[in-house]
Tab-separated table of C-alpha atoms in Angstrom:
chain	number	residue	atom	x	y	z
A	101	MET	CA	45.659	4.901	-16.715
A	102	ALA	CA	42.602	7.100	-16.266
A	103	LYS	CA	40.492	7.794	-19.326
A	104	LYS	CA	40.095	11.415	-20.393
A	105	THR	CA	36.638	12.672	-19.527
A	106	ASN	CA	36.513	15.716	-21.793
A	107	GLU	CA	36.864	13.877	-25.108
A	108	ASN	CA	34.070	14.920	-27.486
A	109	LYS	CA	32.623	17.036	-24.687
A	110	GLN	CA	30.914	20.254	-25.646
A	111	LEU	CA	32.806	23.124	-24.008
A	112	ALA	CA	30.999	26.196	-25.366
A	113	GLN	CA	27.822	26.684	-27.360
A	114	ASN	CA	26.273	29.587	-29.246
A	115	LYS	CA	22.592	29.219	-28.360
A	116	LYS	CA	21.770	32.513	-30.030
A	117	ALA	CA	22.812	31.126	-33.444
A	118	SER	CA	19.846	28.755	-33.755
A	119	HIS	CA	17.545	31.590	-32.706
A	120	ASP	CA	18.863	34.057	-35.283
A	121	TYR	CA	19.710	31.744	-38.211
A	122	PHE	CA	18.435	28.748	-40.137
A	123	ILE	CA	21.551	26.533	-40.091
A	124	GLU	CA	21.704	24.832	-43.483
A	125	GLU	CA	25.108	23.145	-43.417
A	126	THR	CA	27.772	22.530	-40.774
A	127	PHE	CA	31.540	22.101	-40.972
A	128	GLU	CA	34.090	20.979	-38.392
A	129	ALA	CA	37.153	23.222	-38.225
A	130	GLY	CA	40.338	22.978	-36.215
A	131	MET	CA	41.620	26.062	-34.393
A	132	VAL	CA	45.133	27.462	-34.243
A	133	LEU	CA	45.672	28.257	-30.554
A	134	MET	CA	48.753	29.755	-28.911
A	135	GLY	CA	50.417	28.934	-25.617
A	136	THR	CA	48.050	27.928	-22.855
A	137	GLU	CA	44.809	28.713	-24.720
A	138	ILE	CA	44.023	25.002	-25.083
A	139	LYS	CA	44.120	24.628	-21.297
A	140	SER	CA	41.621	27.458	-20.949
A	141	VAL	CA	39.375	25.905	-23.607
A	142	ARG	CA	39.453	22.532	-21.836
A	143	ALA	CA	38.553	24.297	-18.595
A	144	GLY	CA	35.474	25.751	-20.296
A	145	LYS	CA	36.731	29.350	-20.341
A	146	ALA	CA	35.719	30.031	-23.961
A	147	ASN	CA	32.816	32.156	-25.177
A	148	ILE	CA	31.541	32.262	-28.787
A	149	ASN	CA	28.286	34.186	-28.326
A	150	ASP	CA	29.483	37.313	-30.179
A	151	ALA	CA	31.896	35.542	-32.524
A	152	PHE	CA	31.806	35.580	-36.309
A	153	ALA	CA	33.919	34.073	-39.074
A	154	THR	CA	35.475	35.744	-42.114
A	155	ILE	CA	37.488	34.578	-45.100
A	156	ARG	CA	40.600	36.531	-46.133
A	157	ASN	CA	43.148	35.483	-48.752
A	158	GLY	CA	41.774	31.952	-48.917
A	159	GLU	CA	42.035	31.470	-45.130
A	160	MET	CA	39.251	31.477	-42.568
A	161	PHE	CA	39.466	33.393	-39.290
A	162	ILE	CA	37.184	33.661	-36.280
A	163	HIS	CA	36.838	37.045	-34.594
A	164	ASN	CA	35.537	38.046	-31.140
A	165	MET	CA	35.855	34.536	-29.704
A	166	HIS	CA	36.852	35.141	-26.090
A	167	ILE	CA	39.255	32.681	-24.456
A	168	SER	CA	40.166	33.755	-20.935
A	169	PRO	CA	43.874	33.664	-20.040
A	170	PHE	CA	44.969	30.575	-18.123
A	171	GLU	CA	45.504	31.400	-14.427
A	172	GLN	CA	48.713	29.386	-14.058
A	173	GLY	CA	49.932	30.582	-17.453
A	174	ASN	CA	53.377	31.917	-18.174
A	175	ARG	CA	54.858	34.321	-20.689
A	176	HIS	CA	53.408	32.292	-23.575
A	177	ASN	CA	49.911	33.420	-22.622
A	178	PRO	CA	48.454	35.574	-25.419
A	179	THR	CA	47.711	39.095	-24.224
A	180	ASP	CA	44.519	39.668	-26.241
A	181	PRO	CA	41.732	37.181	-25.336
A	182	THR	CA	39.573	38.200	-28.341
A	183	ARG	CA	42.254	38.128	-31.049
A	184	ALA	CA	41.464	36.696	-34.491
A	185	ARG	CA	42.256	32.973	-34.633
A	186	LYS	CA	42.869	30.981	-37.774
A	187	LEU	CA	40.529	28.091	-38.546
A	188	LEU	CA	41.764	24.954	-40.265
A	189	LEU	CA	39.543	23.758	-43.106
A	190	HIS	CA	40.135	22.101	-46.449
A	191	LYS	CA	40.498	24.495	-49.365
A	192	VAL	CA	37.398	23.033	-51.035
A	193	GLN	CA	35.334	23.718	-47.908
A	194	ILE	CA	36.612	27.308	-47.694
A	195	HIS	CA	35.743	27.974	-51.346
A	196	LYS	CA	32.284	26.449	-50.840
A	197	LEU	CA	31.661	28.624	-47.767
A	198	LEU	CA	32.980	31.702	-49.562
A	199	GLY	CA	30.652	31.194	-52.514
A	200	GLN	CA	27.580	30.534	-50.393
A	201	SER	CA	28.247	33.293	-47.848
A	202	LYS	CA	28.402	35.888	-50.656
A	203	GLN	CA	24.686	35.335	-51.222
A	204	GLU	CA	22.446	37.844	-49.518
A	205	GLY	CA	21.241	36.830	-46.066
A	206	TYR	CA	23.886	34.137	-45.469
A	207	ALA	CA	26.548	34.200	-42.766
A	208	ILE	CA	29.209	31.890	-41.356
A	209	VAL	CA	28.231	31.316	-37.724
A	210	PRO	CA	30.201	29.488	-34.984
A	211	LEU	CA	27.969	26.945	-33.244
A	212	LYS	CA	30.000	25.107	-30.595
A	213	ILE	CA	33.504	24.283	-29.348
A	214	TYR	CA	34.535	20.783	-28.335
A	215	VAL	CA	37.663	18.645	-27.990
A	216	ARG	CA	38.126	15.602	-30.223
A	217	ASN	CA	41.200	13.352	-29.940
A	218	GLY	CA	43.050	16.036	-27.987
A	219	TYR	CA	42.419	18.810	-30.516
A	220	ALA	CA	40.056	21.757	-30.067
A	221	LYS	CA	37.405	21.824	-32.782
A	222	LEU	CA	34.892	24.477	-33.738
A	223	LEU	CA	31.615	23.568	-35.408
A	224	ILE	CA	30.685	26.328	-37.838
A	225	GLY	CA	27.493	26.574	-39.796
A	226	LEU	CA	26.273	28.311	-42.888
A	227	GLY	CA	23.234	30.193	-41.668
A	228	LYS	CA	20.495	32.140	-43.392
A	229	GLY	CA	19.193	34.991	-41.268
A	230	LYS	CA	15.721	34.647	-39.765
A	231	LYS	CA	13.136	37.381	-39.971
A	232	ASN	CA	11.173	38.398	-36.874
A	233	TYR	CA	8.116	36.413	-37.929
A	234	ASP	CA	10.321	33.311	-38.379
A	235	LYS	CA	11.648	33.746	-34.839
A	236	ARG	CA	8.120	34.028	-33.450
A	237	GLU	CA	7.033	30.960	-35.399
A	238	SER	CA	9.924	28.819	-34.134
A	239	ALA	CA	9.292	30.007	-30.556
A	240	ALA	CA	5.622	29.021	-30.901
A	241	LYS	CA	6.632	25.563	-32.188
A	242	LYS	CA	8.953	25.068	-29.208
A	243	ASP	CA	6.195	26.109	-26.790
A	244	ALA	CA	3.725	23.733	-28.411
A	245	GLN	CA	6.225	20.864	-28.292
A	246	ARG	CA	6.912	21.585	-24.616
A	247	ASP	CA	3.159	21.572	-23.849
A	248	ILE	CA	2.771	18.227	-25.636
A	249	GLN	CA	5.636	16.704	-23.646
A	250	ARG	CA	4.217	18.059	-20.389
A	251	ALA	CA	0.777	16.618	-21.187
A	252	LEU	CA	2.282	13.217	-22.004
A	253	ARG	CA	4.197	13.167	-18.704
A	254	GLU	CA	1.031	14.073	-16.786
A	255	LYS	CA	-0.896	11.346	-18.585
A	256	GLN	CA	1.771	8.762	-17.692
A	257	LYS	CA	1.670	9.816	-14.018
A	258	VAL	CA	-2.122	9.386	-13.911
A	259	ALA	CA	-1.933	5.974	-15.624
A	260	ARG	CA	0.319	4.570	-12.894
């Protein structure tokens, strides 16, 4: 039998999150999906760039996560691709996130979607918002690191 190739494969990533937030802690959450949404997620038709998470009545939900309808779907296809979806976390984790996200400058940010053991998982992080000068500083560090790597590659080419 053929081995599944999309196990633990990253299907969607929020690259903007690391640019806008200092991610201090991460949590793995399951997602409650309806109908053929899991097929769309496995096909890579999910987008979490504008998504955010909230906590209501002791339950966590993700909003604005877009999962495109499955092309070969049937009547069990959800009609709204950006509906709020429930996230599955332990009660202790939800209370911890609730307490820390109440602090000023903190937010619950979705980082990436992947499939583990046949179940869709969402990696969420507790992020503290970056100021503009922090963003410039991290961009400068990335540029410097890239220049160092480029110089090392050039030096290795010359040495051969």
